[in-house]
PDB file of C-alpha atoms and ligand atoms in Angstrom:
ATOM      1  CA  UNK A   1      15.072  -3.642  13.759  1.00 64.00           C
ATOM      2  CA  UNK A   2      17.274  -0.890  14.538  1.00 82.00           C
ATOM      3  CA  UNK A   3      17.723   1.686  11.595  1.00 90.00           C
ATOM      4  CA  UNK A   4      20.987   2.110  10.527  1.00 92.00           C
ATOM      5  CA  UNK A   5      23.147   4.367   8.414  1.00 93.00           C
ATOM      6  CA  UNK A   6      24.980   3.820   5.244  1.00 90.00           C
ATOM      7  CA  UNK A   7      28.004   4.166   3.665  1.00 90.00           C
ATOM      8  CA  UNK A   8      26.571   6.539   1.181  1.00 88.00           C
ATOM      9  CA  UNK A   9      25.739   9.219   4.018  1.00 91.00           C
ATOM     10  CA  UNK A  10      26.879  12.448   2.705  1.00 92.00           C
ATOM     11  CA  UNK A  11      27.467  14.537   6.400  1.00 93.00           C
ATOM     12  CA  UNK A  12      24.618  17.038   5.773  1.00 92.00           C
ATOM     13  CA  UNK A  13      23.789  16.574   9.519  1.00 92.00           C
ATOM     14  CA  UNK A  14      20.105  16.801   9.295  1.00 92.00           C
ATOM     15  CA  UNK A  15      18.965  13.798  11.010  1.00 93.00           C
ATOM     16  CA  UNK A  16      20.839  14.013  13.777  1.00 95.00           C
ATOM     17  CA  UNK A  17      18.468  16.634  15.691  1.00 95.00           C
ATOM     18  CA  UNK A  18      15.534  15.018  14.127  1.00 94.00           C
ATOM     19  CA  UNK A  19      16.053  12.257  16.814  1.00 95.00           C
ATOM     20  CA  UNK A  20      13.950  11.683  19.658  1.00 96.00           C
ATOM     21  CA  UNK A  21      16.487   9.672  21.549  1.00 96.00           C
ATOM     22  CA  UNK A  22      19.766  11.051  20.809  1.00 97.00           C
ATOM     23  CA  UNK A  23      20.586   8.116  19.156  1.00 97.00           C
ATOM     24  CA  UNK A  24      22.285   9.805  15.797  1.00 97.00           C
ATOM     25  CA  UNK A  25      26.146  10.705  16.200  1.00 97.00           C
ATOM     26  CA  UNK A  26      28.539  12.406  13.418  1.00 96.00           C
ATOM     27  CA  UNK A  27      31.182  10.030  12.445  1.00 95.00           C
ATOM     28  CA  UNK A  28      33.913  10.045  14.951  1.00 95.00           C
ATOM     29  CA  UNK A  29      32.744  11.158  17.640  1.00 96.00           C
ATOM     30  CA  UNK A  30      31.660   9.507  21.158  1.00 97.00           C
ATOM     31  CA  UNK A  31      28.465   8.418  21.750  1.00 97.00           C
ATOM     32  CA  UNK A  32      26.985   8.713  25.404  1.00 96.00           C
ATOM     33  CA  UNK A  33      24.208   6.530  27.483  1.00 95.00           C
ATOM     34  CA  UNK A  34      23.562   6.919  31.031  1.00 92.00           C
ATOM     35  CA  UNK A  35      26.399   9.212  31.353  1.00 92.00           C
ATOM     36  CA  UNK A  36      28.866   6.770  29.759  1.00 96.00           C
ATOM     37  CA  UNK A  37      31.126   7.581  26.699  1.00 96.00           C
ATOM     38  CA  UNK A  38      31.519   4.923  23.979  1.00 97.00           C
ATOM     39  CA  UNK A  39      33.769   4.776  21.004  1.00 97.00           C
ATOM     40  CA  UNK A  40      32.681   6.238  17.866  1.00 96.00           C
ATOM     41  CA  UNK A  41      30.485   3.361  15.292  1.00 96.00           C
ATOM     42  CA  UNK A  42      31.643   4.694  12.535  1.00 96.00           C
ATOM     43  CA  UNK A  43      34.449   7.693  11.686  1.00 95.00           C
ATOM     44  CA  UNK A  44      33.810   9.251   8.192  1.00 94.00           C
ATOM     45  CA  UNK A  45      29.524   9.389   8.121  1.00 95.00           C
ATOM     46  CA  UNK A  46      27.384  10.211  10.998  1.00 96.00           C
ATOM     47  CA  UNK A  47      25.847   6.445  12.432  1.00 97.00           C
ATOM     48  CA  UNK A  48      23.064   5.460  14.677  1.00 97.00           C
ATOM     49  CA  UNK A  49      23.395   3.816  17.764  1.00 96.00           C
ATOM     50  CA  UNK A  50      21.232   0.538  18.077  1.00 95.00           C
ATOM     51  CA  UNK A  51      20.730   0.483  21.786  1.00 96.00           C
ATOM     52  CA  UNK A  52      19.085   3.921  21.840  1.00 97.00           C
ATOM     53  CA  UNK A  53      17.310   3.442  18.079  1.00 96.00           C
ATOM     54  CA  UNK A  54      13.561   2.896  18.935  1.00 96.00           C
ATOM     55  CA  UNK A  55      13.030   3.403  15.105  1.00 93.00           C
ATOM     56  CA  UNK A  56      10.877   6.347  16.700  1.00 94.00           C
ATOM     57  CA  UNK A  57       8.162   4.070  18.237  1.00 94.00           C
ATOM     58  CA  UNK A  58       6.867   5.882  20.733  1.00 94.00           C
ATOM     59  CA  UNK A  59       7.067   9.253  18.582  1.00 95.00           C
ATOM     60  CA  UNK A  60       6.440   9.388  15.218  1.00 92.00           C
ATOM     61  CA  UNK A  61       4.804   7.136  12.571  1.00 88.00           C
ATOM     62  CA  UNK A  62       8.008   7.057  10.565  1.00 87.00           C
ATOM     63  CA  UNK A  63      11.768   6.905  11.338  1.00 90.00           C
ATOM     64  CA  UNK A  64      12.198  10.800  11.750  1.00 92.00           C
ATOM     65  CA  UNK A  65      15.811  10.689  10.416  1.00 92.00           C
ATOM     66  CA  UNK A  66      14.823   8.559   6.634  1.00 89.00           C
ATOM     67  CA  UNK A  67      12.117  11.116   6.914  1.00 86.00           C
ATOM     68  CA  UNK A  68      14.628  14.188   5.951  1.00 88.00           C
ATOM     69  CA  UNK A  69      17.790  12.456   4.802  1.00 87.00           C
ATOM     70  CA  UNK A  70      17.990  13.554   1.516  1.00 85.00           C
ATOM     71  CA  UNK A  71      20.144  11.178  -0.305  1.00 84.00           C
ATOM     72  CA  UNK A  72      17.852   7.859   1.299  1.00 83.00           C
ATOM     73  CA  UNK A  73      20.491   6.501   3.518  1.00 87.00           C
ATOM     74  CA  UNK A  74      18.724   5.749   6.886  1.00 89.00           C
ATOM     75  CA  UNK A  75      17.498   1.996   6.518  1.00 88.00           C
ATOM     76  CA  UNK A  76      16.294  -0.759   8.780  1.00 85.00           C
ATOM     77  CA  UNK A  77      19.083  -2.817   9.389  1.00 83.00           C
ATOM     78  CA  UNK A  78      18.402  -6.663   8.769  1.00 78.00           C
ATOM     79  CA  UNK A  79      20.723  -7.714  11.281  1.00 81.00           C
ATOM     80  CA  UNK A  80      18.769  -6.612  14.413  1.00 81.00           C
ATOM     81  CA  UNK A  81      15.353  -7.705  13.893  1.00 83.00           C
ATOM     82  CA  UNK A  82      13.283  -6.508  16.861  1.00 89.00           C
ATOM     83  CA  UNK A  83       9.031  -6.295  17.732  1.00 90.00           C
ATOM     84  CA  UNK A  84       7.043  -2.992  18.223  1.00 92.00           C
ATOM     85  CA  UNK A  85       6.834  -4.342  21.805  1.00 94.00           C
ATOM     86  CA  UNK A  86      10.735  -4.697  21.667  1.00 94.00           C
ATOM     87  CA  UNK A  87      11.076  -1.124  20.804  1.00 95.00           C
ATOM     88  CA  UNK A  88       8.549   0.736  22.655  1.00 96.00           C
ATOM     89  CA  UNK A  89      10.369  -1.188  25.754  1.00 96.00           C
ATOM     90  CA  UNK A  90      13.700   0.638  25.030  1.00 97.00           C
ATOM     91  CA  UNK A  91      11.715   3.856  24.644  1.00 96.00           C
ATOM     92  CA  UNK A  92      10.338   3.727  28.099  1.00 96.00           C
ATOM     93  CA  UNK A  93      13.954   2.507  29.313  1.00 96.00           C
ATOM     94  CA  UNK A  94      15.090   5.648  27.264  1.00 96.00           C
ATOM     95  CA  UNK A  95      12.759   8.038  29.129  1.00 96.00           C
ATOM     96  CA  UNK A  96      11.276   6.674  32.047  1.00 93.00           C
ATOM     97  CA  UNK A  97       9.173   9.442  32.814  1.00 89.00           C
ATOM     98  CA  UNK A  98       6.981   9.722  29.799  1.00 93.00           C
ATOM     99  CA  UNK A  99       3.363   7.862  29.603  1.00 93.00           C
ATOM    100  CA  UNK A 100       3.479   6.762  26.362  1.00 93.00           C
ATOM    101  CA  UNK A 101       0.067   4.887  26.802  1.00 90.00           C
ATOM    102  CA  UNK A 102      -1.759   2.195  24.540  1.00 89.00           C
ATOM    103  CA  UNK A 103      -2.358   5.129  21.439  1.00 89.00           C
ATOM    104  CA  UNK A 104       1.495   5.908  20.914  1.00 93.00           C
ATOM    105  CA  UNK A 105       2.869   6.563  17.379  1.00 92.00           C
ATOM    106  CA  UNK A 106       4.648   3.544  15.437  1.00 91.00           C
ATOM    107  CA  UNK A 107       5.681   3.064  11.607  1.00 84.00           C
ATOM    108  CA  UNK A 108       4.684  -0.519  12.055  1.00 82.00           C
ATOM    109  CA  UNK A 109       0.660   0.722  12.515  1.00 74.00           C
ATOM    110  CA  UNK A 110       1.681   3.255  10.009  1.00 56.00           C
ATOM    111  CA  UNK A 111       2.691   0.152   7.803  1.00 54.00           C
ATOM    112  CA  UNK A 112      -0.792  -1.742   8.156  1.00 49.00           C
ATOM    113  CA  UNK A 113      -0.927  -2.843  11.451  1.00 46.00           C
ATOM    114  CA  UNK A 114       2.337  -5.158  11.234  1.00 43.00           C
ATOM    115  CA  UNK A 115       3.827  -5.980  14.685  1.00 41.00           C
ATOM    116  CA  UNK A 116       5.780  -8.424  14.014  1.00 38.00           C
ATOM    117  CA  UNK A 117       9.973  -7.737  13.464  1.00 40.00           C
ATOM    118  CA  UNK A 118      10.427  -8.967  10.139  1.00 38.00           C
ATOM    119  CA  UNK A 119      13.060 -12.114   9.261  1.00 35.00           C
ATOM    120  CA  UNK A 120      16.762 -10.706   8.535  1.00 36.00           C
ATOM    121  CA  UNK A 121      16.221 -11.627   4.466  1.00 36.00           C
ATOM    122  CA  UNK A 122      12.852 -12.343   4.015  1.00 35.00           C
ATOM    123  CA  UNK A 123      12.114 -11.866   0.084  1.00 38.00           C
ATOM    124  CA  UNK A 124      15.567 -12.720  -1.122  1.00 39.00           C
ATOM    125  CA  UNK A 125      14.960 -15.736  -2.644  1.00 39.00           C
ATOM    126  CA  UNK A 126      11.322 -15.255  -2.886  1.00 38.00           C
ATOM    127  CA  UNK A 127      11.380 -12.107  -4.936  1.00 41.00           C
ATOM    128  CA  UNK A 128      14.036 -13.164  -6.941  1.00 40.00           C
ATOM    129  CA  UNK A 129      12.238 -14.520 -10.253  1.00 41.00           C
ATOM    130  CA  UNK A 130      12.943 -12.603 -13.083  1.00 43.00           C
ATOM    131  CA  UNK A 131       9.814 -10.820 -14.752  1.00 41.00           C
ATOM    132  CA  UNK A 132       9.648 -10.190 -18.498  1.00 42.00           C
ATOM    133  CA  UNK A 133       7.625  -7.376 -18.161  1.00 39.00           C
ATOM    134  CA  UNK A 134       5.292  -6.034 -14.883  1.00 40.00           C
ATOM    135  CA  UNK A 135       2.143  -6.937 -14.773  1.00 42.00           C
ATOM    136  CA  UNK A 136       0.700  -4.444 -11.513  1.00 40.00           C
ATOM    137  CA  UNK A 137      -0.146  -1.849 -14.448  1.00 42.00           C
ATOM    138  CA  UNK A 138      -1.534  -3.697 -17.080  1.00 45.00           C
ATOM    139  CA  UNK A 139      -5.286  -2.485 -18.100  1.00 41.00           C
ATOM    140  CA  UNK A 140      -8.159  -3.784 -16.624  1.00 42.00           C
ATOM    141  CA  UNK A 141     -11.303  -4.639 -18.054  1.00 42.00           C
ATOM    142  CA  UNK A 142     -14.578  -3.791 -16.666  1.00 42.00           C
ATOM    143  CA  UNK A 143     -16.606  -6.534 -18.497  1.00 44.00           C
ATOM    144  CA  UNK A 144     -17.728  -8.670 -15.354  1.00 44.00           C
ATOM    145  CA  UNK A 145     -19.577  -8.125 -12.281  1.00 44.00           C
ATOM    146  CA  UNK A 146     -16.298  -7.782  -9.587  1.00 53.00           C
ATOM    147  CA  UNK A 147     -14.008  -5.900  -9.536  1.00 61.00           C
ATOM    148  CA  UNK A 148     -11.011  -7.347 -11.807  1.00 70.00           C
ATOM    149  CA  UNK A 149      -7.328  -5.409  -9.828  1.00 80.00           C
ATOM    150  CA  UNK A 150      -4.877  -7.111  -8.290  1.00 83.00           C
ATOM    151  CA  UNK A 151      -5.116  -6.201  -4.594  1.00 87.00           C
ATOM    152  CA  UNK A 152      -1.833  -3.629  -3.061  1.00 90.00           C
ATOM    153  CA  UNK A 153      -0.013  -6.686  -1.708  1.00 88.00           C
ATOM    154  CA  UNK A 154      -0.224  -8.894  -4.376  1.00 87.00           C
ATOM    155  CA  UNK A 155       1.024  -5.645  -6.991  1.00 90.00           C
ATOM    156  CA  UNK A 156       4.312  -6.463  -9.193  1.00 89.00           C
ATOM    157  CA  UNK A 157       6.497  -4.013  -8.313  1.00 91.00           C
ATOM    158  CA  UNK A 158       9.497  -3.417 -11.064  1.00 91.00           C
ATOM    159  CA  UNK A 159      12.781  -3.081  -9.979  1.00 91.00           C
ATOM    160  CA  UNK A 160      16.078  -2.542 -11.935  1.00 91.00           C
ATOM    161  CA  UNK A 161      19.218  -3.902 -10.098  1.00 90.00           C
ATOM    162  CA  UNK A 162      21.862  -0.713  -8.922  1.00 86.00           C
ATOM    163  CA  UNK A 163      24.647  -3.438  -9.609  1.00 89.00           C
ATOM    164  CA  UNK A 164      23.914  -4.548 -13.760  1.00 92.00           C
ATOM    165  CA  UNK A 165      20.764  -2.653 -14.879  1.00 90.00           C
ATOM    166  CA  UNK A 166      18.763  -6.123 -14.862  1.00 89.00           C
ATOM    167  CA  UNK A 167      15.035  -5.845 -14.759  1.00 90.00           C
ATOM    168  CA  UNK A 168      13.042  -8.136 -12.390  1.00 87.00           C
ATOM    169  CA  UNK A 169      10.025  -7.378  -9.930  1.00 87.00           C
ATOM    170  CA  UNK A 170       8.682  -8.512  -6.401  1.00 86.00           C
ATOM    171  CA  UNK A 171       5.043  -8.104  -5.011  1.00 87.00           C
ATOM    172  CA  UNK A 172       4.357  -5.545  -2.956  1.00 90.00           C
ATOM    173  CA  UNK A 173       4.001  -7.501   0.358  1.00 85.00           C
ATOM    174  CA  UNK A 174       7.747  -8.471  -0.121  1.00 83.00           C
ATOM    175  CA  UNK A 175       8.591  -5.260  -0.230  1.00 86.00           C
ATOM    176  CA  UNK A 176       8.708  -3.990   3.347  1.00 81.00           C
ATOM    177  CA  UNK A 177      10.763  -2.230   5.311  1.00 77.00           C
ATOM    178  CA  UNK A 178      14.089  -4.020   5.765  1.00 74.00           C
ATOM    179  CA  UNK A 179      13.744  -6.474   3.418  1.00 78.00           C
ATOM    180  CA  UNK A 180      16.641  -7.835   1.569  1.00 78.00           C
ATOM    181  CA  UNK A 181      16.435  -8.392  -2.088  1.00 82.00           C
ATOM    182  CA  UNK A 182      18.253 -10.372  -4.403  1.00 79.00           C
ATOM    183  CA  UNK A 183      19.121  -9.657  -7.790  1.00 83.00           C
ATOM    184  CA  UNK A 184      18.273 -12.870 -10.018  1.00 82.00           C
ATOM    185  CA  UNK A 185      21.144 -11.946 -12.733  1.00 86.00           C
ATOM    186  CA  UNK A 186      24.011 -10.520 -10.640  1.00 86.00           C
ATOM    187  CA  UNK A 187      23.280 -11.794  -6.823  1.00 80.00           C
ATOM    188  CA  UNK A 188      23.817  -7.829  -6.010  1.00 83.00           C
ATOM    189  CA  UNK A 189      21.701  -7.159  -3.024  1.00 80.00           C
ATOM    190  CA  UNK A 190      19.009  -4.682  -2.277  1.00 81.00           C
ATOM    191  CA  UNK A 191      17.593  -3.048   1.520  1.00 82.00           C
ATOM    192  CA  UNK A 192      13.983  -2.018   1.050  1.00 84.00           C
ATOM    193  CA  UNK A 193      13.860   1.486   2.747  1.00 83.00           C
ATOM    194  CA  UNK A 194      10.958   2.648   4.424  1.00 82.00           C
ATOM    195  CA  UNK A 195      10.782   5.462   2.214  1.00 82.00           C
ATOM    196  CA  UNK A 196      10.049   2.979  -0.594  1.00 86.00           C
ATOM    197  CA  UNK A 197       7.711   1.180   0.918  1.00 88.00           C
ATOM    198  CA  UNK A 198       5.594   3.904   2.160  1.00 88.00           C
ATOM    199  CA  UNK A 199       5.744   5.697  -0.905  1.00 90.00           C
ATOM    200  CA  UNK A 200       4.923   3.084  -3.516  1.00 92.00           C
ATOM    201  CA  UNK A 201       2.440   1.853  -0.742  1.00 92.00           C
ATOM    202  CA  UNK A 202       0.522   5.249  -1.205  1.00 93.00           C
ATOM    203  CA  UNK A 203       0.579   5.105  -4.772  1.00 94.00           C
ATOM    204  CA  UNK A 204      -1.158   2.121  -5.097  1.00 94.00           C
ATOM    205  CA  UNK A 205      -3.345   2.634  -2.805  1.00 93.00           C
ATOM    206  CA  UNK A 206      -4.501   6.025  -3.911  1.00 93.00           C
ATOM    207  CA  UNK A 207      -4.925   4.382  -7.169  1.00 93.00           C
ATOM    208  CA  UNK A 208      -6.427   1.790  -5.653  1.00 90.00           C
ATOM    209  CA  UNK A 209      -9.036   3.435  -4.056  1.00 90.00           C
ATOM    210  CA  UNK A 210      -9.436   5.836  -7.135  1.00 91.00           C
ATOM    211  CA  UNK A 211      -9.988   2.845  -9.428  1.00 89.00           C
ATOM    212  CA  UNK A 212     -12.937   1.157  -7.567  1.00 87.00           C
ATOM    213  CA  UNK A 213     -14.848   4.329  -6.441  1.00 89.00           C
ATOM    214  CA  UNK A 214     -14.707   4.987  -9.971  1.00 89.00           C
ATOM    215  CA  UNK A 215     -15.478   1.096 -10.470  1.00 86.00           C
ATOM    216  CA  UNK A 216     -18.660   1.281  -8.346  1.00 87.00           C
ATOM    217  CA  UNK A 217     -20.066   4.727 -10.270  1.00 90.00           C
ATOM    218  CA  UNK A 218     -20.019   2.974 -13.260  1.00 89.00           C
ATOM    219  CA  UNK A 219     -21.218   0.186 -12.245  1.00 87.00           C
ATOM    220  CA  UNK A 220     -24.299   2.202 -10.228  1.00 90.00           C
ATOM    221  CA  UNK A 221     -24.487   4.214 -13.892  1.00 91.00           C
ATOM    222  CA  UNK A 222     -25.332   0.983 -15.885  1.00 90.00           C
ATOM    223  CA  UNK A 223     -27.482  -0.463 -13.482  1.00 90.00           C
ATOM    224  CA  UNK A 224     -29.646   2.848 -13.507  1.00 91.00           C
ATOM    225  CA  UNK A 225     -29.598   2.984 -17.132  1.00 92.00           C
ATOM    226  CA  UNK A 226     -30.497  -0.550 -17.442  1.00 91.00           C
ATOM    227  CA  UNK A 227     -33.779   0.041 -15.082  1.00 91.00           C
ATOM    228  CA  UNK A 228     -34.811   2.807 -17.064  1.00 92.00           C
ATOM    229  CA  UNK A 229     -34.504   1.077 -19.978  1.00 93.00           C
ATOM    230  CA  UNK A 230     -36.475  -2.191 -19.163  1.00 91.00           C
ATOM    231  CA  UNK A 231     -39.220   0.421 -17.461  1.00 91.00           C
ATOM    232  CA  UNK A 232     -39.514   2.314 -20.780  1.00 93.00           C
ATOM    233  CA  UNK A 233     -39.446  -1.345 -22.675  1.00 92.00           C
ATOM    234  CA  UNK A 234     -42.468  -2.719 -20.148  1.00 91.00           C
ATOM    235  CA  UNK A 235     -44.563   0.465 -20.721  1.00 92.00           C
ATOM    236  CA  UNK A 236     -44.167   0.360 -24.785  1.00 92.00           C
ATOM    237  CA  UNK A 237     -44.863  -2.959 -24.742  1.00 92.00           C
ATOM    238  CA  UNK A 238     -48.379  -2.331 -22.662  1.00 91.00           C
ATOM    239  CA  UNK A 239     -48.728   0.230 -24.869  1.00 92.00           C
ATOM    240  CA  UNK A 240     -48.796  -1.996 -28.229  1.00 91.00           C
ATOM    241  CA  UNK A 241     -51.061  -4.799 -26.658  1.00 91.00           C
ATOM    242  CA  UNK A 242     -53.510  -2.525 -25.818  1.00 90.00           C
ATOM    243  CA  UNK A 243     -53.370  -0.803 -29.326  1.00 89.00           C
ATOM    244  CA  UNK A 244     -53.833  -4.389 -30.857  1.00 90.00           C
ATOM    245  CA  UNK A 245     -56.329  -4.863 -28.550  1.00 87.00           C
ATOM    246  CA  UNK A 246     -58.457  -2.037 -29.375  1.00 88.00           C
ATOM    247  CA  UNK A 247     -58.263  -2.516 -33.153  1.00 85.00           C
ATOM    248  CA  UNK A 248     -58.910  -6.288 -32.694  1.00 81.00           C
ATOM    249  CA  UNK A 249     -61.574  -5.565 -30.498  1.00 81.00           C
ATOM    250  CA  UNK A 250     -63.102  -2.715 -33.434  1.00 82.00           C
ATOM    251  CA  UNK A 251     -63.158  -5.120 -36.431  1.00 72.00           C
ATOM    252  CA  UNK A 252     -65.516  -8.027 -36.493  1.00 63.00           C
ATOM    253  CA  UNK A 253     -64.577 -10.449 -39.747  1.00 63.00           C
ATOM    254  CA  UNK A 254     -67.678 -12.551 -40.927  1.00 63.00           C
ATOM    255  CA  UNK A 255     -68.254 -15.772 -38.908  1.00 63.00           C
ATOM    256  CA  UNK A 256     -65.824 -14.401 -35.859  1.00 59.00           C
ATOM    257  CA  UNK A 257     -66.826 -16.294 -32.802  1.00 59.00           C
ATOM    258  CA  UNK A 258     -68.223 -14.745 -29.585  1.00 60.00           C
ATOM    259  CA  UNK A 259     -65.377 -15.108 -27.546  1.00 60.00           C
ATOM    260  CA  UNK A 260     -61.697 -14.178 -28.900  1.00 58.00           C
ATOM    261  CA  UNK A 261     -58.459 -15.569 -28.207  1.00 57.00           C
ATOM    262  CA  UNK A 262     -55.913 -12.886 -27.160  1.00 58.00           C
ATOM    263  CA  UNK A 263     -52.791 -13.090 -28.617  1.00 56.00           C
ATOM    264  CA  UNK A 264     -51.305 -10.712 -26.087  1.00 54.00           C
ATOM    265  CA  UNK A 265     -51.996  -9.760 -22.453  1.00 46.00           C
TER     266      UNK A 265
HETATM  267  S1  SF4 B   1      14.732   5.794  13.537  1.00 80.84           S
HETATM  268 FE1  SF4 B   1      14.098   7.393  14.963  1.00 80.84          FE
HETATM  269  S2  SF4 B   1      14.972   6.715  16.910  1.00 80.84           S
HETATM  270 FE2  SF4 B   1      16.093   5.597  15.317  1.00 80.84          FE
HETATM  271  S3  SF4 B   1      17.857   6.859  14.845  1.00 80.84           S
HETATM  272 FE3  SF4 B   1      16.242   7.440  13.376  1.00 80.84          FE
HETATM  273  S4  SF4 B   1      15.268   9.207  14.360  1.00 80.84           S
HETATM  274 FE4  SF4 B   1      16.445   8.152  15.960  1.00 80.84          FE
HETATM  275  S1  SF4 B   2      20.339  13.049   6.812  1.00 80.84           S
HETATM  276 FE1  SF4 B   2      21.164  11.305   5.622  1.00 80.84          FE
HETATM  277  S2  SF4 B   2      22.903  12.139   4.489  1.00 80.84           S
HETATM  278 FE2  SF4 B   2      22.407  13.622   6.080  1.00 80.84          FE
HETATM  279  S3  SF4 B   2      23.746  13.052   7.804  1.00 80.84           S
HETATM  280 FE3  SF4 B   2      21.827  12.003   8.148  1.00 80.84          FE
HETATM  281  S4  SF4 B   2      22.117   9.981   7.186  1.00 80.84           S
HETATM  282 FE4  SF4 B   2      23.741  11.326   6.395  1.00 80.84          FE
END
């Protein structure tokens, strides 16, 4: 999907040369494509121009203008849904003499590998049920074997709505770029910025990755100790048969038989 602009743009101008594709124009003013002038998108906040959007596939990893907008304005826009194929398409269109061959740049890779354009509301209704409390933080025990955390896509993520204040949460994998949520109390609805997602992605998987190196230590720590101790336990146990051997072996009681029973060994 094409990224878009919102209301809520303050003018500072500094997406605009951020653009690979000259697809960012200041409110009023003409935008141009193959030497043709269009009207202006918008006429108070700068916009972006779909047909020359490539959501920087082609360039960068991440949309280059959400990258430095400072107030979080530039979003995917839910109405134009489009492929990574879809997009890197309209950047060779866009510059026909660049190679961008099979190894080019693309938020969607960035994203996990996700090629696919995502639906126009996808975790609306899905997302939607109210959560008393999150449960992505809650402690984890390390009594069993495996490893007991809720894998990154799976995560409760809380929200609070903009609209009423209500509290609710989604899983992570509903929160991707573009996404539309729903509030469950007020019906106010919410864009998931890319912003978001990649930054509460690499939270949790930092932590992720954090929590089970420091998973598998302890769990190599234990197992060491617990060798070592049933070593130690074997030879002190060898040690006290042969001890009762040796002292059953030096006393001879009256009427013992020739051959002895051994209560150990
Ligand atoms: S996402 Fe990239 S290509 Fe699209 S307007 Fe922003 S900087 Fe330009
Ligand atoms: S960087 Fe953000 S606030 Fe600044 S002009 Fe661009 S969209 Fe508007």
């Amino acid at each position: 999907m094409a990224t878009m602009i919102t209301e809520e743009c303050i003018n500072c101008g500094a997406c605009e040369p951020e653009c690979p594709n000259t697809a960012i124009y200041q409110g009023g003013v003409e935008w141009e494509m193959d030497g043709a002038k269009n009207p202006a998108l918008a006429a108070e906040v700068f916009y972006i121009v779909p047909e020359k959007c490539t959501e920087c596939v082609g360039f960068f990893d991440q949309e280059a203008c959400a990258a430095v907008c400072p107030v979080d304005v530039c979003i995917p826009n839910p109405d134009i849904p489009e492929t990574e194929a879809q997009l890197l398409e309209r950047a060779k269109q866009l510059h026909p003499g660049t190679d961008f061959g099979s190894d080019f740049p693309s938020r969607f890779r960035e994203e996990g590998g996700e090629t696919a354009a995502p639906a126009a509301a996808p975790a609306a209704d899905a997302a939607a049920a109210p959560a008393a409390a999150p449960v992505a933080a809650a402690p984890v025990a390390v009594a069993g074997p495996a490893l007991n955390l809720p894998a990154v896509d799976t995560w409760d993520i809380p929200l609070d709505c903009h609209a009423c204040g209500g509290s609710y949460s989604v899983l992570f994998q509903h929160l991707r770029s573009g996404a539309v949520l729903r509030c469950p109390y007020c019906k106010s609805q919410y864009i998931v910025t890319t912003s978001l997602h990649n930054q509460v992605g690499k939270v949790l998987r930092d932590f992720h990755a954090r929590w089970t190196e420091a998973f598998e230590e302890l769990r190599e720590r234990r197992q060491r100790e617990l060798d070592e101790f049933e070593a130690r336990q074997k030879a002190e146990l060898e040690e006290v048969n042969e001890r009762v051997r040796s002292l059953s072996e030096s006393v001879l009681a009256p009427g013992a038989p020739k051959k002895r029973a051994w209560i150990f060994g």
